[in-house]
Tab-separated table of C-alpha atoms in Angstrom:
chain	number	residue	atom	x	y	z
W	24	MET	CA	-73.218	54.603	-41.329
W	25	THR	CA	-70.355	52.804	-43.116
W	26	SER	CA	-71.991	52.925	-46.549
W	27	PHE	CA	-72.728	56.628	-46.095
W	28	PHE	CA	-68.989	57.321	-45.934
W	29	SER	CA	-68.165	55.190	-48.963
W	30	ARG	CA	-70.602	56.599	-51.520
W	31	LEU	CA	-71.290	59.916	-53.221
W	32	SER	CA	-74.151	61.094	-51.032
W	33	TYR	CA	-74.305	64.725	-52.212
W	34	THR	CA	-73.219	66.045	-55.595
W	35	PHE	CA	-75.252	69.237	-56.124
W	36	GLY	CA	-75.260	70.854	-52.701
W	37	ASN	CA	-78.256	71.923	-50.655
W	38	GLU	CA	-77.091	74.987	-48.751
W	39	ASP	CA	-77.518	78.680	-49.490
W	40	PRO	CA	-74.015	80.257	-49.428
W	41	THR	CA	-75.415	83.721	-48.727
W	42	THR	CA	-75.938	82.842	-45.068
W	43	GLU	CA	-72.337	81.697	-44.556
W	44	HIS	CA	-70.993	84.744	-46.408
W	45	LYS	CA	-72.835	87.097	-44.059
W	46	ALA	CA	-72.110	85.045	-40.941
W	47	LEU	CA	-68.386	84.527	-41.515
W	48	ASN	CA	-67.450	87.769	-43.292
W	49	ILE	CA	-64.259	86.172	-44.647
W	50	GLN	CA	-61.273	88.533	-44.894
W	51	GLU	CA	-57.995	88.356	-46.847
W	52	SER	CA	-55.992	87.467	-43.728
W	53	ASP	CA	-58.325	84.643	-42.635
W	54	ASN	CA	-57.634	80.929	-42.427
W	55	VAL	CA	-60.899	79.078	-43.056
W	56	VAL	CA	-61.960	75.510	-42.333
W	57	CYS	CA	-65.132	73.970	-43.732
W	58	ILE	CA	-66.903	70.698	-44.482
W	59	THR	CA	-66.558	69.404	-48.058
W	60	ALA	CA	-69.796	67.448	-48.749
W	61	SER	CA	-70.727	68.232	-52.391
W	62	GLY	CA	-67.714	70.537	-52.763
W	63	ASP	CA	-69.911	73.592	-53.258
W	64	ARG	CA	-69.204	75.065	-49.820
W	65	PRO	CA	-65.400	75.446	-50.155
W	66	LEU	CA	-65.751	76.708	-53.723
W	67	GLN	CA	-68.293	79.341	-52.725
W	68	ALA	CA	-66.264	80.290	-49.646
W	69	SER	CA	-63.381	81.133	-51.991
W	70	ILE	CA	-65.415	83.866	-53.687
W	71	ASN	CA	-63.908	86.048	-50.955
W	72	ALA	CA	-60.109	86.187	-51.042
W	73	CYS	CA	-58.511	84.747	-47.901
W	74	LYS	CA	-55.213	83.298	-46.722
W	75	SER	CA	-56.219	79.621	-46.876
W	76	ILE	CA	-59.182	77.240	-46.924
W	77	VAL	CA	-58.984	73.688	-45.609
W	78	THR	CA	-61.983	71.585	-46.577
W	79	VAL	CA	-62.500	68.418	-44.555
W	80	ASP	CA	-64.588	65.297	-45.068
W	81	ALA	CA	-64.437	61.783	-43.632
W	82	ASN	CA	-65.687	60.470	-46.986
W	83	PRO	CA	-62.867	60.453	-49.572
W	84	LEU	CA	-65.351	60.360	-52.459
W	85	GLN	CA	-66.792	63.735	-51.494
W	86	ASN	CA	-63.273	65.164	-51.531
W	87	TYR	CA	-62.610	63.640	-54.956
W	88	LEU	CA	-65.795	65.303	-56.194
W	89	PHE	CA	-64.586	68.623	-54.803
W	90	ASP	CA	-61.225	68.173	-56.532
W	91	LEU	CA	-62.958	67.520	-59.859
W	92	LYS	CA	-65.163	70.610	-59.475
W	93	LYS	CA	-62.152	72.664	-58.400
W	94	VAL	CA	-60.169	71.752	-61.519
W	95	ALA	CA	-63.204	72.253	-63.768
W	96	ILE	CA	-64.059	75.686	-62.403
W	97	ALA	CA	-60.410	76.784	-62.600
W	98	THR	CA	-59.624	75.660	-66.153
W	99	LEU	CA	-62.738	75.415	-68.329
W	100	SER	CA	-64.693	78.078	-70.161
W	101	TYR	CA	-68.058	78.828	-68.579
W	102	ASP	CA	-70.075	76.863	-71.156
W	103	GLU	CA	-67.688	73.884	-70.995
W	104	TYR	CA	-67.806	73.996	-67.207
W	105	LEU	CA	-71.616	73.751	-67.134
W	106	ASP	CA	-71.654	71.027	-69.798
W	107	PHE	CA	-68.991	68.976	-68.046
W	108	LEU	CA	-70.639	69.042	-64.621
W	109	GLY	CA	-74.081	68.249	-66.038
W	110	ALA	CA	-75.673	71.615	-65.288
W	111	THR	CA	-76.514	71.818	-69.000
W	112	GLU	CA	-77.108	69.121	-71.588
W	113	CYS	CA	-74.221	67.683	-73.576
W	114	SER	CA	-73.068	64.318	-74.892
W	115	PRO	CA	-71.322	61.743	-72.668
W	116	LEU	CA	-68.476	61.698	-75.190
W	117	LYS	CA	-67.888	65.430	-74.757
W	118	ARG	CA	-67.731	65.073	-70.976
W	119	ILE	CA	-65.167	62.261	-71.191
W	120	THR	CA	-63.140	64.246	-73.716
W	121	ILE	CA	-63.059	67.223	-71.354
W	122	TYR	CA	-62.143	64.952	-68.441
W	123	ASN	CA	-59.196	63.506	-70.349
W	124	GLU	CA	-57.970	67.051	-70.984
W	125	ILE	CA	-58.042	68.108	-67.321
W	126	LYS	CA	-57.443	64.905	-65.338
W	127	HIS	CA	-53.684	65.517	-65.032
W	128	LEU	CA	-54.520	68.455	-62.741
W	129	LEU	CA	-56.322	66.267	-60.185
W	130	THR	CA	-54.686	64.872	-57.077
W	131	THR	CA	-53.568	61.270	-57.612
W	132	PRO	CA	-56.286	59.684	-55.398
W	133	ALA	CA	-59.011	61.740	-57.109
W	134	LYS	CA	-57.709	60.906	-60.581
W	135	ASP	CA	-57.573	57.195	-59.730
W	136	PHE	CA	-61.188	57.291	-58.523
W	137	TRP	CA	-62.545	59.116	-61.564
W	138	ASN	CA	-60.534	56.927	-63.941
W	139	ARG	CA	-62.360	53.957	-62.415
W	140	ASN	CA	-65.766	55.652	-62.637
W	141	PRO	CA	-66.124	57.211	-66.099
W	142	LYS	CA	-69.888	56.559	-66.197
W	143	ILE	CA	-70.463	59.094	-63.415
W	144	ILE	CA	-68.636	61.706	-65.467
W	145	GLN	CA	-70.476	60.746	-68.655
W	146	LYS	CA	-73.817	61.370	-66.941
W	147	GLY	CA	-72.719	64.702	-65.422
W	148	VAL	CA	-71.578	64.585	-61.801
W	149	LEU	CA	-74.022	67.200	-60.483
W	150	TYR	CA	-76.936	64.775	-60.305
W	151	GLN	CA	-75.165	61.497	-59.469
W	152	GLY	CA	-75.270	61.610	-55.671
W	153	THR	CA	-77.660	59.451	-53.672
W	154	ILE	CA	-79.830	62.439	-52.743
W	155	GLU	CA	-79.842	63.819	-56.287
W	156	LYS	CA	-80.725	60.428	-57.776
W	157	PHE	CA	-83.603	60.190	-55.314
W	158	THR	CA	-84.994	63.603	-56.271
W	159	LYS	CA	-84.632	62.733	-59.958
W	160	ALA	CA	-86.529	59.464	-59.443
W	161	PHE	CA	-89.145	61.053	-57.171
W	162	SER	CA	-89.885	64.137	-59.278
W	163	PRO	CA	-91.859	62.191	-61.954
W	164	ILE	CA	-94.061	60.800	-59.167
W	165	LEU	CA	-94.654	64.332	-57.909
W	166	ASN	CA	-95.449	65.371	-61.455
W	167	VAL	CA	-98.175	62.719	-61.634
W	168	LEU	CA	-99.564	63.720	-58.234
W	169	ARG	CA	-99.528	67.492	-58.752
W	170	GLY	CA	-97.894	68.308	-62.062
W	171	LYS	CA	-100.253	71.193	-62.837
W	172	LYS	CA	-99.627	72.790	-59.448
W	173	ILE	CA	-95.855	72.418	-59.829
W	174	ALA	CA	-96.014	74.130	-63.214
W	175	GLN	CA	-98.072	76.949	-61.682
W	176	LEU	CA	-95.678	77.306	-58.746
W	177	PHE	CA	-92.682	77.792	-61.036
W	178	ASN	CA	-94.525	80.276	-63.217
W	179	PHE	CA	-94.804	83.063	-60.637
W	180	ASP	CA	-92.778	86.268	-60.907
W	181	CYS	CA	-94.565	88.004	-58.021
W	182	ILE	CA	-93.913	86.734	-54.498
W	183	LYS	CA	-97.296	87.960	-53.213
W	184	GLU	CA	-99.147	86.052	-55.919
W	185	GLN	CA	-97.064	82.946	-55.217
W	186	GLU	CA	-97.749	83.239	-51.485
W	187	LYS	CA	-101.497	83.439	-52.162
W	188	PHE	CA	-101.313	80.362	-54.416
W	189	VAL	CA	-99.368	78.393	-51.803
W	190	LYS	CA	-101.873	79.259	-49.087
W	191	GLU	CA	-104.985	78.554	-51.166
W	192	SER	CA	-103.955	75.680	-53.442
W	193	TRP	CA	-100.526	74.238	-52.681
W	194	ASP	CA	-100.461	73.592	-48.940
W	195	THR	CA	-102.962	70.733	-48.679
W	196	LYS	CA	-103.411	67.902	-46.176
W	197	SER	CA	-102.303	65.314	-48.735
W	198	TRP	CA	-99.137	67.320	-49.446
W	199	ARG	CA	-98.293	67.472	-45.739
W	200	ARG	CA	-99.006	63.762	-45.367
W	201	LEU	CA	-96.452	63.012	-48.088
W	202	PHE	CA	-93.713	64.616	-45.968
W	203	ASP	CA	-94.722	62.454	-43.002
W	204	ILE	CA	-94.300	59.355	-45.156
W	205	VAL	CA	-90.958	60.250	-46.744
W	206	LEU	CA	-89.429	61.449	-43.453
W	207	ASN	CA	-90.669	58.541	-41.377
W	208	PRO	CA	-87.385	57.292	-39.834
W	209	LEU	CA	-87.784	53.764	-41.225
W	210	VAL	CA	-88.666	54.970	-44.727
W	211	ALA	CA	-85.875	57.570	-44.687
W	212	LYS	CA	-83.343	54.954	-43.621
W	213	ILE	CA	-84.364	52.567	-46.403
W	214	ILE	CA	-84.636	55.156	-49.190
W	215	LEU	CA	-81.933	57.701	-48.315
W	216	ASN	CA	-79.786	55.926	-45.723
W	217	ASP	CA	-78.643	59.368	-44.579
W	218	PRO	CA	-77.999	59.409	-40.812
W	219	ALA	CA	-79.106	63.057	-40.631
W	220	THR	CA	-82.689	61.931	-41.279
W	221	TYR	CA	-82.955	59.238	-38.612
W	222	GLU	CA	-80.059	59.423	-36.102
W	223	ASN	CA	-79.457	62.083	-33.436
W	224	THR	CA	-82.823	63.669	-34.188
W	225	ASP	CA	-85.062	65.579	-31.807
W	226	SER	CA	-87.641	63.010	-30.683
W	227	ASN	CA	-90.125	65.772	-29.841
W	228	GLU	CA	-90.123	67.142	-33.377
W	229	LYS	CA	-92.581	65.913	-36.002
W	230	LYS	CA	-90.076	65.679	-38.822
W	231	GLY	CA	-92.437	65.666	-41.791
W	232	GLN	CA	-94.469	68.592	-40.519
W	233	TYR	CA	-91.339	70.537	-39.593
W	234	VAL	CA	-89.867	70.253	-43.109
W	235	CYS	CA	-93.195	70.912	-44.823
W	236	GLN	CA	-93.842	74.042	-42.757
W	237	ARG	CA	-90.316	75.329	-43.381
W	238	MET	CA	-90.838	74.863	-47.113
W	239	THR	CA	-94.177	76.693	-46.940
W	240	ASP	CA	-92.550	79.564	-45.044
W	241	CYS	CA	-89.747	79.703	-47.606
W	242	LEU	CA	-92.245	79.991	-50.459
W	243	SER	CA	-93.609	83.142	-48.838
W	244	LYS	CA	-90.163	84.778	-49.169
W	245	THR	CA	-88.528	83.400	-52.305
W	246	LEU	CA	-89.773	82.575	-55.795
W	247	ALA	CA	-89.746	78.848	-56.499
W	248	LYS	CA	-88.161	79.432	-59.910
W	249	LYS	CA	-85.209	81.194	-58.215
W	250	ASN	CA	-84.672	78.596	-55.481
W	251	PRO	CA	-82.240	75.769	-56.354
W	252	PHE	CA	-83.259	73.493	-53.503
W	253	ILE	CA	-86.980	73.697	-54.252
W	254	SER	CA	-86.195	73.102	-57.933
W	255	LEU	CA	-84.164	70.033	-57.009
W	256	ILE	CA	-86.962	68.605	-54.852
W	257	LEU	CA	-89.839	69.245	-57.235
W	258	LYS	CA	-88.154	68.976	-60.643
W	259	GLY	CA	-85.167	66.738	-59.987
W	260	ARG	CA	-82.775	69.311	-61.473
W	261	VAL	CA	-82.007	73.030	-61.350
W	262	GLU	CA	-82.423	75.462	-64.240
W	263	LYS	CA	-80.191	78.483	-64.911
W	264	ASP	CA	-82.577	80.926	-63.215
W	265	ALA	CA	-81.902	79.173	-59.907
W	266	PHE	CA	-78.192	78.343	-60.243
W	267	PRO	CA	-76.212	78.755	-57.014
W	268	LEU	CA	-73.313	81.190	-57.066
W	269	TYR	CA	-70.594	78.763	-58.145
W	270	LEU	CA	-72.584	77.806	-61.268
W	271	THR	CA	-73.024	81.401	-62.430
W	272	GLU	CA	-70.576	83.013	-64.844
W	273	ASP	CA	-69.770	85.798	-62.395
W	274	GLY	CA	-69.292	83.280	-59.591
W	275	GLN	CA	-66.899	81.197	-61.674
W	276	LYS	CA	-64.774	84.256	-62.488
W	277	LYS	CA	-64.509	85.232	-58.819
W	278	ILE	CA	-63.730	81.694	-57.662
W	279	GLN	CA	-61.049	81.238	-60.345
W	280	LYS	CA	-59.003	83.987	-58.661
W	281	ASN	CA	-58.905	82.217	-55.295
W	282	VAL	CA	-59.545	78.504	-55.841
W	283	HIS	CA	-55.829	77.694	-55.554
W	284	GLN	CA	-56.091	78.534	-51.828
W	285	ILE	CA	-58.180	75.433	-51.094
W	286	GLU	CA	-56.782	72.066	-50.038
W	287	TYR	CA	-58.776	69.030	-48.942
W	288	LYS	CA	-58.199	66.659	-46.033
W	289	THR	CA	-59.832	63.242	-45.775
W	290	LYS	CA	-60.539	62.974	-42.087
W	291	GLY	CA	-63.395	63.397	-39.649
W	292	ILE	CA	-63.734	67.061	-38.698
W	293	ILE	CA	-63.224	66.361	-34.982
W	294	GLU	CA	-60.089	64.298	-35.587
W	295	TYR	CA	-58.758	66.913	-37.985
W	296	LEU	CA	-59.277	69.816	-35.587
W	297	GLU	CA	-57.816	67.875	-32.666
W	298	SER	CA	-54.581	67.538	-34.653
W	299	ALA	CA	-54.581	71.053	-36.174
W	300	PRO	CA	-52.521	73.963	-34.760
W	301	GLU	CA	-53.938	75.941	-31.845
W	302	ASN	CA	-55.320	79.459	-32.397
W	303	TYR	CA	-55.137	79.035	-36.179
W	304	PHE	CA	-58.554	79.287	-37.849
W	305	ASN	CA	-60.499	82.533	-38.172
W	306	CYS	CA	-63.650	81.052	-39.736
W	307	PHE	CA	-65.464	77.759	-39.174
W	308	SER	CA	-68.065	76.783	-41.787
W	309	LEU	CA	-69.361	73.606	-40.176
W	310	SER	CA	-72.421	72.887	-42.305
W	311	ASP	CA	-74.823	70.486	-40.554
W	312	VAL	CA	-72.086	68.211	-39.218
W	313	ALA	CA	-73.928	68.215	-35.870
W	314	SER	CA	-76.641	66.109	-37.522
W	315	TYR	CA	-74.125	63.261	-37.769
W	316	LEU	CA	-72.886	63.440	-34.184
W	317	ASP	CA	-74.269	62.292	-30.873
W	318	GLU	CA	-74.316	64.869	-28.085
W	319	LYS	CA	-71.018	63.702	-26.597
W	320	ASN	CA	-69.196	64.152	-29.899
W	321	PHE	CA	-70.961	67.458	-30.541
W	322	HIS	CA	-69.417	68.774	-27.324
W	323	ARG	CA	-66.081	67.274	-28.373
W	324	LEU	CA	-66.358	69.160	-31.673
W	325	LEU	CA	-66.967	72.442	-29.850
W	326	ARG	CA	-63.894	71.915	-27.680
W	327	ALA	CA	-61.794	71.195	-30.777
W	328	VAL	CA	-63.144	74.316	-32.478
W	329	HIS	CA	-62.299	76.395	-29.418
W	330	ARG	CA	-58.746	75.015	-29.249
W	331	THR	CA	-57.986	75.778	-32.905
W	332	ALA	CA	-59.817	79.108	-33.088
W	333	ALA	CA	-57.939	82.367	-33.360
W	334	PRO	CA	-59.193	85.149	-31.050
W	335	SER	CA	-62.620	86.418	-32.198
W	336	ALA	CA	-62.949	83.664	-34.800
W	337	ARG	CA	-66.388	83.379	-36.447
W	338	PHE	CA	-68.440	80.202	-36.689
W	339	CYS	CA	-71.558	79.090	-38.538
W	340	MET	CA	-73.286	75.783	-37.768
W	341	ARG	CA	-76.425	74.346	-39.276
W	342	GLN	CA	-78.668	71.695	-37.740
W	343	PHE	CA	-81.307	69.755	-39.626
W	344	LEU	CA	-83.283	67.449	-37.340
W	345	SER	CA	-80.917	67.593	-34.370
W	346	SER	CA	-81.369	70.327	-31.755
W	347	TYR	CA	-78.122	70.498	-29.804
W	348	GLN	CA	-77.414	73.493	-27.614
W	349	ILE	CA	-74.032	74.916	-26.662
W	350	PRO	CA	-73.393	73.566	-23.141
W	351	VAL	CA	-73.347	76.000	-20.231
W	352	GLU	CA	-69.613	75.589	-19.637
W	353	LEU	CA	-68.901	76.775	-23.209
W	354	SER	CA	-71.607	79.430	-23.488
W	355	LYS	CA	-69.216	82.253	-22.582
W	356	VAL	CA	-66.739	80.994	-25.172
W	357	PHE	CA	-69.161	80.549	-28.073
W	358	VAL	CA	-70.890	83.926	-28.137
W	359	ARG	CA	-74.005	83.634	-30.268
W	360	ASP	CA	-75.124	86.516	-32.449
W	361	LYS	CA	-78.910	86.409	-32.350
W	362	GLU	CA	-79.243	89.097	-35.023
W	363	LEU	CA	-77.041	87.200	-37.459
W	364	GLU	CA	-78.906	83.981	-36.686
W	365	LYS	CA	-82.070	85.657	-37.967
W	366	ILE	CA	-80.606	85.652	-41.492
W	367	GLY	CA	-81.053	81.902	-41.404
W	368	LYS	CA	-84.778	82.504	-41.814
W	369	GLU	CA	-84.015	83.910	-45.281
W	370	ASP	CA	-81.873	80.903	-46.231
W	371	GLN	CA	-83.080	79.403	-49.505
W	372	CYS	CA	-82.436	75.920	-48.188
W	373	PHE	CA	-85.192	76.024	-45.625
W	374	LEU	CA	-84.223	72.889	-43.692
W	375	TYR	CA	-81.779	74.298	-41.199
W	376	LYS	CA	-81.600	75.957	-37.810
W	377	PHE	CA	-78.511	78.153	-37.331
W	378	THR	CA	-75.976	78.770	-34.591
W	379	ILE	CA	-73.788	81.746	-35.541
W	380	GLY	CA	-71.356	83.849	-33.572
W	381	THR	CA	-67.795	84.489	-32.435
W	382	ILE	CA	-65.348	82.616	-30.234
W	383	ASN	CA	-64.166	84.440	-27.139
W	384	LYS	CA	-60.489	83.765	-26.337
């Protein structure tokens, strides 16, 4: 797992912020803690004004990416912001020119990293993570295998018509078999080297079929052309119609008002919470951190969350291929909201199972 914490694994982000917004209901008086990853989560959490946001990641590079996005969203015009990140096309020279204009606003460690890695900036940081590079490399192969079907899928404006197409033409045996190949633990380890795909996974779950079925279910509820994650998988990039909130003009304006509230910490989330003040945080946006923990450390995380949680704090956890349950001794502390958990079924990033609720103290 060492290399995973010393590379840019995620640069675009693969989570639907709508679920967290509904689950956490962030208020102006709230102190929020979240996982950094691509940096999208803390930025999108700041759409709602709050007292503070601490974003935590054991990988310093992910925090440096967040810092770069934070400065860009706070200081650039909307068009410059999209060009600089790589959401829209522009020249490498323009991106470096913009970087040189804003780099003095970065933290010193982040500035040192980006000064050493100008090529990442020249290419546009949004698609330079390991996962994003994989989807970019894999999408031409998909285009050869089913280019006509992909074009048809992204042409629908009616969800009922899309659902009919998926059922009759898209969801084939060969398509399902492809998921089995890519998500075979050995293949996933070689290609992605992402522990979430091969460590701490539910041995009873057929990973390829699980992901394929979740994608099929998602396509019965959301248009492919409006879904950033499906666009990323099938096209290798995301067009404006499917931009997540922080890449929209309205989203940028809202985030600009509150982005100063966010600070990053380079530390494992368990270690950070074990050293944080008691009864402090009102909201825990924990992403799919459970996917990177064994069961013992998952329980340790829950205890650390409980210690640092203010009374009636809200939490939202995702799980990809892990299936941890809240242990019996903590079940009266972590009070799950089954109704809120149902919103996870509408999540545009179809990969995750949700645990949502409040902390009883």
